[in-house]
Short mmCIF file of C-alpha atoms and ligand atoms in Angstrom, two decimals:
data_model
loop_
_atom_site.label_atom_id
_atom_site.label_comp_id
_atom_site.label_asym_id
_atom_site.label_seq_id
_atom_site.Cartn_x
_atom_site.Cartn_y
_atom_site.Cartn_z
CA MET A 1 22.28 -18.28 -12.55
CA SER A 2 23.26 -15.15 -15.05
CA GLY A 3 24.71 -13.52 -12.45
CA ILE A 4 23.47 -10.20 -13.70
CA LEU A 5 21.30 -9.26 -9.96
CA VAL A 6 19.17 -7.08 -9.67
CA ALA A 7 17.36 -5.40 -6.65
CA GLY A 8 13.82 -4.69 -5.81
CA VAL A 9 12.44 -2.46 -2.42
CA ASP A 10 9.64 -2.45 -0.65
CA SER A 11 9.55 1.17 1.56
CA SER A 12 6.07 -0.09 3.18
CA THR A 13 4.34 1.07 6.04
CA GLN A 14 5.91 0.15 8.27
CA SER A 15 9.43 -0.93 7.18
CA CYS A 16 11.66 -1.02 4.45
CA LYS A 17 12.93 -4.46 2.73
CA VAL A 18 15.32 -5.27 0.17
CA VAL A 19 15.60 -8.22 -2.24
CA VAL A 20 18.07 -8.95 -4.40
CA ARG A 21 17.81 -11.13 -6.82
CA ASP A 22 18.91 -13.15 -10.19
CA ALA A 23 18.22 -11.08 -13.28
CA GLU A 24 17.55 -13.87 -15.55
CA THR A 25 16.16 -16.84 -13.13
CA GLY A 26 14.64 -14.58 -10.23
CA ALA A 27 16.51 -16.30 -7.79
CA LEU A 28 16.99 -14.82 -4.42
CA VAL A 29 20.08 -14.22 -3.37
CA ARG A 30 20.12 -11.93 -0.85
CA SER A 31 17.78 -9.90 1.19
CA GLY A 32 17.86 -7.14 4.01
CA SER A 33 14.95 -4.75 6.01
CA ALA A 34 15.34 -1.74 8.15
CA SER A 35 12.16 -0.16 10.34
CA HIS A 36 10.59 2.90 9.78
CA PRO A 37 9.70 5.58 12.55
CA ASP A 38 5.59 5.28 14.11
CA GLY A 39 3.00 7.23 13.24
CA THR A 40 1.40 8.69 9.95
CA GLU A 41 3.49 11.57 9.49
CA VAL A 42 7.03 10.88 8.47
CA HIS A 43 9.85 13.24 7.60
CA PRO A 44 11.31 11.30 4.21
CA ASP A 45 14.32 11.29 5.02
CA ALA A 46 13.43 8.04 7.70
CA TRP A 47 12.86 6.01 4.38
CA TRP A 48 15.80 7.01 3.30
CA ASP A 49 17.72 6.13 6.30
CA ALA A 50 16.25 3.03 6.65
CA PHE A 51 16.59 2.26 2.48
CA THR A 52 20.47 2.62 3.37
CA VAL A 53 20.40 0.18 6.09
CA ALA A 54 18.16 -2.28 4.55
CA ALA A 55 20.69 -2.19 1.16
CA ALA A 56 23.67 -2.83 3.76
CA ALA A 57 22.16 -5.57 5.00
CA ALA A 58 21.06 -7.35 1.43
CA GLY A 59 25.03 -6.89 0.76
CA GLY A 60 25.24 -3.78 -0.33
CA LEU A 61 25.02 -2.01 -3.73
CA GLY A 62 28.76 -1.69 -4.36
CA ALA A 63 30.23 -1.47 -7.71
CA ASP A 64 31.37 -5.00 -6.64
CA SER A 65 27.73 -5.93 -5.45
CA GLY A 66 26.62 -7.00 -9.03
CA VAL A 67 23.50 -5.16 -9.02
CA ALA A 68 22.60 -3.68 -12.36
CA ALA A 69 19.43 -2.46 -11.64
CA ILE A 70 16.56 -1.70 -8.92
CA ALA A 71 12.95 -0.66 -8.58
CA VAL A 72 11.14 0.43 -5.68
CA GLY A 73 7.44 -0.03 -4.36
CA GLY A 74 6.18 1.84 -2.00
CA GLN A 75 3.60 2.83 0.44
CA GLN A 76 0.38 4.48 -1.63
CA HIS A 77 -0.39 8.01 -1.52
CA GLY A 78 1.73 9.26 0.84
CA MET A 79 2.04 13.72 0.08
CA VAL A 80 5.41 14.67 -0.45
CA LEU A 81 5.78 18.04 -1.13
CA LEU A 82 8.84 19.38 -2.23
CA ASP A 83 10.21 23.30 -2.73
CA ALA A 84 12.52 24.69 -5.26
CA ASP A 85 15.28 23.46 -3.86
CA GLY A 86 14.25 20.00 -3.27
CA GLU A 87 13.76 20.14 0.39
CA VAL A 88 10.65 18.32 1.88
CA LEU A 89 8.77 21.17 2.96
CA ARG A 90 6.68 19.18 5.77
CA PRO A 91 6.77 15.54 7.31
CA ALA A 92 4.80 13.17 4.71
CA LEU A 93 1.41 12.68 5.63
CA LEU A 94 1.10 8.95 5.01
CA TRP A 95 -2.10 7.02 3.50
CA ASN A 96 -3.33 6.20 6.75
CA ASP A 97 -3.18 9.24 8.14
CA THR A 98 -6.92 10.11 8.62
CA ARG A 99 -6.59 14.13 8.66
CA SER A 100 -7.64 15.03 6.09
CA GLY A 101 -11.23 12.81 6.27
CA GLU A 102 -13.44 16.40 5.97
CA SER A 103 -11.33 17.34 2.93
CA ALA A 104 -12.28 14.19 1.33
CA ALA A 105 -15.60 14.71 1.82
CA ALA A 106 -15.66 18.78 0.66
CA LEU A 107 -13.99 17.69 -2.40
CA VAL A 108 -17.32 14.44 -2.74
CA ASP A 109 -19.45 17.33 -2.14
CA GLU A 110 -18.32 19.42 -4.82
CA LEU A 111 -18.01 16.90 -7.54
CA GLY A 112 -20.07 14.26 -7.08
CA ALA A 113 -18.73 10.86 -5.69
CA ALA A 114 -19.54 9.24 -9.32
CA ALA A 115 -18.13 12.43 -11.27
CA TRP A 116 -14.97 11.55 -9.38
CA ALA A 117 -14.57 8.42 -10.20
CA GLU A 118 -15.31 8.23 -13.50
CA ALA A 119 -12.58 10.55 -13.87
CA VAL A 120 -9.72 9.26 -11.54
CA GLY A 121 -11.55 5.76 -10.98
CA SER A 122 -11.62 6.58 -7.08
CA VAL A 123 -14.22 7.83 -4.81
CA PRO A 124 -11.37 10.47 -2.64
CA VAL A 125 -11.13 9.07 1.27
CA ALA A 126 -8.80 10.77 3.57
CA SER A 127 -5.92 8.48 1.89
CA LEU A 128 -6.19 9.73 -1.40
CA THR A 129 -3.04 12.58 -1.62
CA VAL A 130 -5.50 14.97 -3.49
CA THR A 131 -7.13 15.09 -0.29
CA LYS A 132 -3.94 15.45 1.94
CA LEU A 133 -3.22 18.58 -0.71
CA ARG A 134 -6.95 19.83 0.25
CA TRP A 135 -6.25 19.77 3.93
CA VAL A 136 -2.88 21.56 3.52
CA ALA A 137 -4.41 24.40 1.22
CA ASP A 138 -7.01 25.02 4.45
CA HIS A 139 -4.50 24.25 7.53
CA GLU A 140 -1.67 25.35 6.35
CA PRO A 141 -2.16 27.71 3.71
CA ASP A 142 1.61 29.62 3.84
CA LEU A 143 3.21 26.39 2.58
CA VAL A 144 0.68 26.16 -0.75
CA GLY A 145 3.09 29.02 -2.41
CA ARG A 146 6.16 27.39 -1.94
CA ILE A 147 4.88 23.81 -3.28
CA ALA A 148 7.65 23.09 -6.42
CA ALA A 149 6.82 19.88 -6.70
CA VAL A 150 4.26 17.11 -5.16
CA ALA A 151 5.80 13.15 -5.10
CA LEU A 152 4.88 9.53 -3.58
CA PRO A 153 6.54 7.90 -1.67
CA HIS A 154 8.27 5.56 -4.49
CA ASP A 155 8.86 8.39 -6.67
CA TRP A 156 10.82 10.47 -3.82
CA LEU A 157 13.15 7.50 -2.57
CA THR A 158 13.86 6.50 -6.51
CA TRP A 159 14.90 10.46 -6.93
CA ARG A 160 17.19 9.85 -4.04
CA ILE A 161 18.26 6.88 -4.77
CA ALA A 162 19.25 8.36 -8.47
CA GLY A 163 21.16 10.58 -6.58
CA TYR A 164 18.91 13.72 -6.87
CA GLY A 165 17.92 15.46 -3.27
CA PRO A 166 17.82 18.51 -1.70
CA ARG A 167 20.43 21.08 -1.63
CA SER A 168 21.13 21.21 1.25
CA GLN A 169 22.47 18.12 2.18
CA GLY A 170 24.83 18.96 -0.78
CA LEU A 171 22.59 17.44 -3.57
CA GLU A 172 21.47 18.43 -7.00
CA PRO A 173 17.69 19.37 -6.17
CA ASP A 174 16.62 18.35 -10.53
CA LEU A 175 13.28 18.25 -9.64
CA GLY A 176 12.35 17.65 -13.62
CA ALA A 177 13.83 13.90 -12.85
CA LEU A 178 11.65 12.89 -10.42
CA THR A 179 9.48 9.82 -12.14
CA THR A 180 6.52 7.27 -10.52
CA ASP A 181 4.16 4.79 -12.74
CA ARG A 182 0.64 4.57 -13.50
CA SER A 183 0.19 2.53 -10.98
CA ASP A 184 1.20 5.34 -7.88
CA ALA A 185 -0.16 8.00 -10.24
CA SER A 186 -3.56 6.08 -9.98
CA GLY A 187 -4.10 6.91 -6.51
CA THR A 188 -3.00 10.69 -5.91
CA GLY A 189 -6.34 11.59 -7.04
CA TYR A 190 -5.38 13.95 -9.92
CA TRP A 191 -4.46 11.38 -12.90
CA GLY A 192 -6.65 10.34 -14.50
CA LEU A 193 -5.58 6.62 -16.13
CA ASP A 194 -3.52 7.98 -18.72
CA ALA A 195 -2.70 11.65 -18.08
CA TYR A 196 -2.57 13.84 -14.81
CA ARG A 197 -5.48 15.98 -14.10
CA ARG A 198 -4.34 19.27 -13.27
CA ASP A 199 -7.75 20.73 -12.54
CA LEU A 200 -7.98 18.21 -9.85
CA LEU A 201 -4.80 18.83 -8.42
CA ALA A 202 -5.57 22.79 -8.37
CA ARG A 203 -9.09 22.09 -6.76
CA GLY A 204 -7.47 19.97 -4.29
CA LEU A 205 -5.20 22.72 -3.66
CA ARG A 206 -7.10 25.56 -4.21
CA VAL A 207 -5.01 26.89 -6.89
CA ASP A 208 -5.62 28.40 -10.39
CA GLU A 209 -4.93 26.04 -13.33
CA ALA A 210 -1.91 28.29 -14.04
CA THR A 211 0.10 27.91 -10.62
CA ALA A 212 -1.13 23.88 -10.83
CA GLU A 213 0.36 24.11 -14.13
CA ARG A 214 3.84 25.46 -12.58
CA ILE A 215 3.73 22.44 -10.22
CA VAL A 216 5.82 19.36 -10.98
CA LEU A 217 4.11 16.36 -10.95
CA PRO A 218 6.49 13.19 -11.82
CA ARG A 219 6.98 11.85 -15.02
CA VAL A 220 5.23 8.71 -15.37
CA VAL A 221 7.23 6.05 -16.99
CA GLY A 222 5.38 3.51 -18.76
CA PRO A 223 5.42 -0.58 -17.56
CA GLY A 224 8.66 -2.09 -18.26
CA GLU A 225 10.52 1.43 -19.22
CA ALA A 226 13.47 2.59 -17.48
CA ALA A 227 13.11 5.28 -15.54
CA GLY A 228 16.87 6.14 -15.75
CA THR A 229 20.47 5.25 -14.14
CA THR A 230 22.04 6.40 -10.62
CA GLN A 231 23.91 9.43 -10.70
CA GLY A 232 26.20 7.92 -8.04
CA SER A 233 26.18 8.60 -4.40
CA GLU A 234 27.78 7.00 -0.85
CA THR A 235 24.85 4.48 -1.23
CA VAL A 236 24.20 3.59 -4.94
CA PRO A 237 27.20 4.02 -7.18
CA ALA A 238 26.70 5.43 -10.84
CA GLY A 239 25.73 3.55 -13.87
CA ILE A 240 22.59 1.24 -12.05
CA VAL A 241 19.54 1.61 -14.49
CA LEU A 242 16.81 2.40 -12.64
CA GLY A 243 12.80 0.74 -13.03
CA ALA A 244 9.26 2.61 -12.75
CA GLY A 245 8.49 1.14 -9.51
CA ALA A 246 5.17 0.75 -8.66
CA GLY A 247 2.76 1.14 -5.98
CA ASP A 248 3.12 -1.53 -3.42
CA ASN A 249 -0.29 -3.44 -4.26
CA ALA A 250 0.78 -3.15 -7.71
CA GLY A 251 4.26 -4.25 -6.86
CA ALA A 252 2.99 -7.54 -5.34
CA ALA A 253 0.40 -8.32 -8.11
CA LEU A 254 3.94 -8.38 -10.32
CA GLY A 255 5.62 -10.70 -7.71
CA LEU A 256 3.22 -13.04 -7.27
CA GLY A 257 2.53 -12.67 -10.96
CA MET A 258 -1.43 -12.68 -10.82
CA SER A 259 -3.43 -12.94 -13.72
CA ALA A 260 -7.33 -13.04 -14.44
CA GLY A 261 -9.47 -14.80 -11.80
CA ASP A 262 -6.50 -14.37 -9.01
CA VAL A 263 -7.55 -11.95 -5.89
CA ALA A 264 -4.48 -11.14 -3.41
CA ILE A 265 -5.53 -10.64 0.34
CA SER A 266 -2.66 -8.54 1.97
CA ILE A 267 -2.52 -8.16 5.11
CA GLY A 268 0.04 -5.70 6.49
CA THR A 269 -0.61 -2.49 7.93
CA SER A 270 -3.46 -1.74 5.27
CA GLY A 271 -5.78 -4.98 4.53
CA VAL A 272 -6.25 -5.43 0.75
CA VAL A 273 -7.94 -7.23 -1.51
CA SER A 274 -7.18 -6.36 -4.81
CA ALA A 275 -7.51 -8.66 -8.18
CA VAL A 276 -5.81 -7.46 -11.68
CA ALA A 277 -8.63 -6.25 -14.67
CA ASP A 278 -8.42 -5.75 -18.30
CA ARG A 279 -10.66 -2.32 -18.46
CA PRO A 280 -10.56 0.30 -15.70
CA SER A 281 -13.39 0.36 -12.99
CA ALA A 282 -15.11 3.54 -11.44
CA ASP A 283 -16.89 2.78 -8.75
CA ALA A 284 -18.88 5.46 -7.17
CA SER A 285 -20.12 3.48 -4.18
CA GLY A 286 -16.74 4.22 -2.97
CA LEU A 287 -15.77 0.95 -1.54
CA VAL A 288 -13.83 0.02 -4.07
CA ASN A 289 -10.67 2.32 -5.96
CA GLY A 290 -9.90 1.55 -9.62
CA PHE A 291 -6.03 1.80 -9.81
CA ALA A 292 -3.68 0.64 -12.43
CA ASP A 293 -1.35 -2.61 -12.33
CA ALA A 294 2.17 -2.12 -13.29
CA THR A 295 1.97 -4.47 -16.55
CA GLY A 296 -0.33 -2.06 -18.30
CA ARG A 297 -3.61 -3.50 -17.07
CA TYR A 298 -5.77 -2.05 -13.93
CA LEU A 299 -5.90 -3.38 -10.24
CA LEU A 300 -9.08 -3.14 -8.28
CA LEU A 301 -8.29 -2.90 -4.62
CA GLY A 302 -10.70 -2.58 -1.43
CA VAL A 303 -8.57 -1.24 1.23
CA THR A 304 -9.27 -1.25 5.22
CA LEU A 305 -6.93 0.60 7.64
CA ASN A 306 -7.10 -1.75 10.24
CA ALA A 307 -5.41 -5.08 9.53
CA SER A 308 -2.00 -6.49 10.94
CA ARG A 309 -1.75 -4.39 13.43
CA VAL A 310 -5.56 -5.47 14.77
CA LEU A 311 -3.83 -8.72 15.74
CA ASP A 312 -1.04 -6.71 17.43
CA ALA A 313 -3.41 -4.69 19.50
CA ALA A 314 -4.91 -8.16 20.49
CA ARG A 315 -1.55 -9.16 21.07
CA SER A 316 -1.15 -6.15 23.63
CA ILE A 317 -4.27 -6.06 25.31
CA LEU A 318 -3.23 -10.08 26.20
CA GLY A 319 0.28 -10.20 26.42
CA VAL A 320 1.07 -12.56 24.49
CA ASP A 321 3.60 -13.11 20.95
CA HIS A 322 2.48 -13.92 17.69
CA VAL A 323 2.53 -17.85 18.25
CA GLY A 324 0.14 -16.87 21.41
CA LEU A 325 -2.48 -15.27 19.87
CA SER A 326 -3.10 -17.94 17.48
CA LYS A 327 -3.25 -20.58 20.20
CA LEU A 328 -5.78 -18.66 21.81
CA ALA A 329 -7.99 -17.29 19.14
CA LEU A 330 -8.00 -21.31 18.13
CA GLY A 331 -8.87 -22.42 21.39
CA ALA A 332 -12.97 -20.27 20.91
CA PRO A 333 -15.54 -21.97 19.03
CA ALA A 334 -16.51 -19.80 15.22
CA GLY A 335 -18.29 -16.55 16.48
CA ALA A 336 -16.56 -15.88 19.49
CA ASP A 337 -19.85 -16.98 21.74
CA GLY A 338 -21.52 -14.01 20.11
CA LEU A 339 -18.33 -11.77 20.95
CA VAL A 340 -17.56 -9.72 17.97
CA LEU A 341 -14.80 -6.67 17.55
CA VAL A 342 -15.25 -3.83 15.25
CA PRO A 343 -11.60 -3.34 14.36
CA TYR A 344 -11.84 0.29 13.28
CA LEU A 345 -8.66 1.06 15.66
CA GLU A 346 -7.84 3.67 13.16
CA GLY A 347 -10.61 5.29 11.90
CA GLU A 348 -11.50 3.50 9.00
CA ARG A 349 -11.52 3.83 4.60
CA THR A 350 -13.68 0.93 3.81
CA PRO A 351 -16.44 2.06 4.76
CA ASN A 352 -15.39 5.65 4.96
CA ARG A 353 -15.36 6.57 8.79
CA PRO A 354 -12.47 8.18 9.27
CA ASP A 355 -13.47 8.92 12.46
CA ALA A 356 -14.79 5.84 14.16
CA THR A 357 -12.86 4.09 16.59
CA GLY A 358 -12.85 0.12 17.35
CA SER A 359 -15.72 -1.79 19.60
CA PHE A 360 -16.30 -5.04 21.05
CA HIS A 361 -19.98 -6.06 21.44
CA GLY A 362 -21.30 -9.32 23.01
CA LEU A 363 -19.57 -9.04 26.12
CA ARG A 364 -20.72 -11.85 28.65
CA LEU A 365 -19.49 -13.73 31.28
CA ALA A 366 -19.02 -16.90 29.22
CA ASN A 367 -17.34 -15.35 26.60
CA ALA A 368 -15.09 -12.46 28.85
CA THR A 369 -11.79 -14.62 28.53
CA PRO A 370 -8.30 -14.55 26.62
CA GLU A 371 -9.60 -17.12 23.90
CA HIS A 372 -12.75 -14.89 23.31
CA VAL A 373 -11.41 -11.99 23.02
CA ALA A 374 -8.15 -13.23 20.47
CA ARG A 375 -11.22 -14.86 18.07
CA ALA A 376 -13.45 -11.82 18.43
CA SER A 377 -9.83 -9.98 16.63
CA VAL A 378 -8.86 -12.28 14.32
CA GLU A 379 -12.34 -13.06 13.06
CA GLY A 380 -13.49 -8.90 13.20
CA MET A 381 -10.07 -7.75 10.86
CA LEU A 382 -11.01 -11.28 8.31
CA CYS A 383 -14.94 -9.80 8.58
CA GLY A 384 -13.52 -6.07 7.06
CA LEU A 385 -11.82 -7.84 3.82
CA ALA A 386 -14.33 -10.13 3.26
CA ASP A 387 -16.47 -7.00 3.00
CA GLY A 388 -14.00 -5.48 0.78
CA LEU A 389 -14.18 -9.33 -1.52
CA ASP A 390 -17.82 -8.72 -2.03
CA ALA A 391 -17.45 -5.07 -2.60
CA LEU A 392 -14.80 -6.52 -5.53
CA VAL A 393 -17.18 -8.88 -6.99
CA ALA A 394 -19.86 -6.47 -7.08
CA GLN A 395 -17.59 -4.64 -9.44
CA GLY A 396 -17.08 -7.47 -11.48
CA ALA A 397 -13.83 -9.05 -10.07
CA GLU A 398 -13.99 -12.61 -11.42
CA VAL A 399 -12.30 -15.19 -8.09
CA GLY A 400 -10.53 -17.86 -8.81
CA ARG A 401 -7.97 -18.38 -5.79
CA LEU A 402 -7.42 -16.45 -2.78
CA LEU A 403 -3.79 -15.88 -2.20
CA LEU A 404 -2.98 -14.27 1.20
CA ILE A 405 0.18 -12.67 1.36
CA GLY A 406 1.76 -9.64 3.57
CA GLY A 407 3.11 -10.38 7.89
CA GLY A 408 -0.50 -11.27 9.41
CA ALA A 409 -0.38 -14.26 7.04
CA ARG A 410 1.87 -15.59 8.58
CA SER A 411 -0.31 -16.35 11.13
CA GLU A 412 -1.54 -19.70 11.79
CA ALA A 413 -5.33 -18.66 13.37
CA VAL A 414 -5.09 -16.20 10.62
CA ARG A 415 -4.73 -18.95 7.63
CA GLN A 416 -7.16 -21.23 9.40
CA LEU A 417 -10.12 -18.94 10.28
CA ALA A 418 -10.00 -17.27 6.63
CA PRO A 419 -11.83 -19.68 4.44
CA SER A 420 -14.26 -20.43 6.77
CA VAL A 421 -14.77 -16.17 6.83
CA PHE A 422 -14.46 -15.92 3.40
CA GLY A 423 -16.37 -19.13 2.21
CA ARG A 424 -13.78 -20.06 0.27
CA PRO A 425 -10.10 -22.12 0.15
CA VAL A 426 -7.38 -19.44 0.57
CA GLU A 427 -3.56 -20.20 -0.82
CA VAL A 428 -1.02 -19.28 1.38
CA PRO A 429 2.40 -18.35 -1.32
CA PRO A 430 5.28 -19.52 0.90
CA PRO A 431 6.72 -16.25 3.20
CA GLY A 432 8.34 -13.76 1.06
CA GLU A 433 8.73 -9.79 0.19
CA TYR A 434 6.04 -9.99 -2.96
CA VAL A 435 6.19 -6.23 -3.05
CA ALA A 436 9.64 -6.24 -3.04
CA ASP A 437 9.83 -8.78 -5.58
CA GLY A 438 7.92 -7.49 -8.08
CA ALA A 439 10.10 -4.01 -8.08
CA ALA A 440 13.09 -6.43 -8.71
CA ARG A 441 11.08 -7.94 -11.60
CA GLN A 442 10.57 -4.50 -13.17
CA ALA A 443 14.03 -3.75 -12.71
CA ALA A 444 15.05 -6.83 -14.43
CA TRP A 445 11.96 -6.10 -16.84
CA ALA A 446 13.56 -2.25 -17.73
CA LEU A 447 17.37 -4.00 -17.60
CA ALA A 448 16.29 -6.65 -20.51
CA GLY A 449 14.40 -3.59 -22.26
CA ALA A 450 11.97 -6.40 -23.26
CA ALA A 451 8.06 -6.14 -24.18
CA GLU A 452 6.98 -8.42 -21.63
CA PRO A 453 8.27 -8.94 -17.68
CA PRO A 454 10.69 -11.62 -17.37
CA VAL A 455 9.49 -15.03 -16.75
CA TRP A 456 11.16 -16.13 -13.48
CA THR A 457 11.43 -19.80 -12.76
CA GLY A 458 14.06 -19.91 -9.89
CA GLY A 459 11.73 -20.35 -7.13
CA ASP A 460 13.20 -20.37 -3.38
CA GLY A 461 10.26 -19.74 -1.30
CA GLY A 462 9.24 -23.67 -0.68
CA PRO A 463 5.62 -25.09 -1.27
CA THR A 464 2.06 -22.73 -1.59
CA LEU A 465 -0.12 -24.24 1.12
CA THR A 466 -3.86 -24.77 0.71
CA PHE A 467 -6.11 -23.60 4.01
CA ASP A 468 -10.21 -25.08 3.24
CA GLY A 469 -12.72 -25.00 6.29
CA GLU A 470 -15.94 -25.40 6.85
CA PRO A 471 -18.03 -22.17 5.85
CA THR A 472 -19.33 -19.78 9.63
CA PRO A 473 -21.87 -17.34 7.92
CA VAL A 474 -22.82 -16.32 11.37
CA VAL A 475 -18.93 -14.96 11.55
CA ARG A 476 -19.89 -12.64 9.22
CA GLU A 477 -23.79 -12.29 10.08
CA GLN A 478 -23.33 -11.30 13.49
CA TYR A 479 -20.38 -8.72 12.53
CA ALA A 480 -22.84 -6.90 9.93
CA ALA A 481 -25.45 -6.94 12.84
CA VAL A 482 -22.93 -4.48 14.52
CA ARG A 483 -21.18 -2.81 12.32
CA ASP A 484 -22.35 0.22 11.64
CA LEU A 485 -23.54 0.60 15.84
CA GLY A 486 -20.16 3.15 16.05
N1 ADP B 501 3.28 -14.51 12.77
C1 ADP B 501 3.10 -13.09 12.48
N2 ADP B 501 1.52 -13.28 12.97
C2 ADP B 501 0.83 -12.46 12.70
N3 ADP B 501 1.44 -10.90 12.31
C3 ADP B 501 2.56 -10.93 12.23
C4 ADP B 501 3.70 -11.94 12.31
N4 ADP B 501 4.66 -11.52 11.68
C5 ADP B 501 4.80 -10.41 11.07
N5 ADP B 501 3.34 -10.25 11.41
C6 ADP B 501 2.65 -8.77 11.56
O1 ADP B 501 2.94 -8.32 10.16
C7 ADP B 501 2.88 -6.77 10.08
C8 ADP B 501 3.65 -6.30 9.19
O2 ADP B 501 3.36 -6.89 7.83
P1 ADP B 501 4.16 -5.88 6.61
O3 ADP B 501 3.24 -6.92 5.17
O4 ADP B 501 5.21 -5.56 6.30
O5 ADP B 501 3.53 -3.99 6.75
P2 ADP B 501 3.68 -3.40 5.89
O6 ADP B 501 4.08 -3.73 4.57
O7 ADP B 501 2.55 -2.62 6.12
O8 ADP B 501 4.37 -2.16 6.80
C9 ADP B 501 3.59 -6.38 11.01
O9 ADP B 501 2.11 -5.78 12.04
C10 ADP B 501 3.51 -7.38 12.33
O10 ADP B 501 3.25 -7.61 13.99
O1 5SP B 502 -3.55 2.99 0.92
C1 5SP B 502 -3.62 1.62 -0.03
C2 5SP B 502 -3.83 1.07 -1.09
O2 5SP B 502 -4.51 1.92 -1.33
C3 5SP B 502 -2.67 0.94 1.14
O3 5SP B 502 -2.29 -0.46 0.77
C4 5SP B 502 -1.01 1.23 1.21
O4 5SP B 502 -0.33 1.21 -0.23
C5 5SP B 502 0.20 1.00 2.17
O5 5SP B 502 0.43 -0.52 2.26
P1 5SP B 502 1.33 -1.47 3.48
O6 5SP B 502 2.46 -0.80 3.85
O7 5SP B 502 0.16 -1.06 4.38
O8 5SP B 502 1.52 -2.38 2.63
#
C-alpha cells in the first residue's frame, strides 16, 4: 500500500457509486453508493446530491481522506444544456429516453445511415445526444438561443466536482472549464473520433455553423491526461487531481482490464455487449456503435434498452425477490415450453424500435406458471444480448472470453442460463463496481502522469467463476420467430 488513495465514481442510470482505492496496488479501501431518481428525464442536481451522499458513505473526500485524485465514469449520451450562467436549461434527457426516436429517423433520412456511420461511428438512434438536440430544436425551440454549452452527465459532474457550477448557487460558471474524454464524446453523434463535428451539432440543433461554433463543447482530455485540479467546495477540497473520466462502458473496459478477445456483457439498466478494438468501426446497419475507449483505442458496442429491469419487472409480476426469481426460472425447462418474452418494455434501441412494447408469445395453459414466466423473462433478456453479440461478431469482433458484469450478473439464473443461450462458457468476475474501478484507475493514471494506466495487483473481490452449459438453440430460435411480430 502506498497510502495515496484515488477515487472512482460511477454516475449510472440508477445510482451513484464511489470507490476509494490505493493508487499503487488498486486495493479497495472504502466504497459508498446512493440512488438516483427514477425516470428518463433527470435534473443534473440529483446526480450531484447522490454523489455527495455516496462520497460521504465512502469516507468522504476531505483533506484528511488521503484521496489525491478522482475521475468520473457516467451513463452515456444524456443531454445537459447550460446557459451562459451555468444554469441547467431543462432536465437532462437520458440515454433511455425514447422521445427523440422520430428525430433520429429524420437525421438518418437527411444524411443516410452509411454517412453517419462513417462520420461518427454510429447511426443515430434515440439514445444519441444529437437526436435529443434535434428534439429540443423541434419541440422547445425557445431554448435553442439560450444554449451556451452542451455537456454529458460525466462532463457535468466532473465540472461540479472541480468546483464550477451555476451562478445562482454561488458557483463560478466557467463553461471553458468543462471537460470530457474520447469515449464519452464518441457517443454524442457530433464527434468524429478525433474532433468535434460542428456541422453535425449545427444539423442537430437546426442552427448555422457560426452559431454552433459559439456553443461550448467540453474539451476532450486525452487518455491518462489530467482534466485539471479541484477548486475546493464543501464536498471536495482544493487540489485534488481530476482524471478525464469516461463513458461508463469504456470505464468498465478499463476496470476489467479488457484486451483483444474479451467481450463484456453488462446487465445494468442497459444491456451492453462490448469489445475493445484497435480500429474504429462504422456499422451502417446501426446495430453496433463504434465508440472510443478510455485508453486511446476503440470500443464496439451493442446496447439494448432492456436488461436488469426486465428481471425487476418479472419480480414485480411474480411478487418475488431476486433469489425467488432465480429459483422460479431454474424450475422451468429451457425454452419455457414455448413461452417467449420479447422484452421491449422501454421501447428498444437494438433493434431500433423506440416505440415498441414487450409481449409474451406462446402462452398456453400448460406454461401459464410462475416458473415459465420467470424462465421466459430471463431467456428473453439474454436473447436480446445474444443478438447484440452476433452483431459484434459480424463487425469482426474476436470472441475469446465472455465476461458477465452489472447488477443483473448477480442473478443465479442469469449466470446459469447465459452459457446455454450464448452457446459459450461465461466468466463472472467477482461482484464489483467495474465502471467506478475503471474511473479510479484513470485517476491513478492521471496522478502518476505515466504513459500507460497503472497495473493493479491488489485484487480483493474473490475468484472469477466460470459457468458452462449445454447450448439450447431452441431458445434463440423460438425468440427469433416472434421478435419482429411486435
Ligand atoms: N441479485 C440480483 N439479481 C438480479 N438483478 C439484480 C441483483 N442485484 C441487483 N440487481 C439489479 O441490477 C440493477 C442495477 O444494476 P447496475 O449495474 O448498478 O445498473 P446501472 O449501472 O444501470 O445503474 C437493478 O435493476 C437491480 O434490480
Ligand atoms: O447508452 C448506453 C451506452 O451506449 C448505456 O450503456 C448507458 O451508458 C447507461 O448505462 P447503465 O447506467 O445502464 O450502466
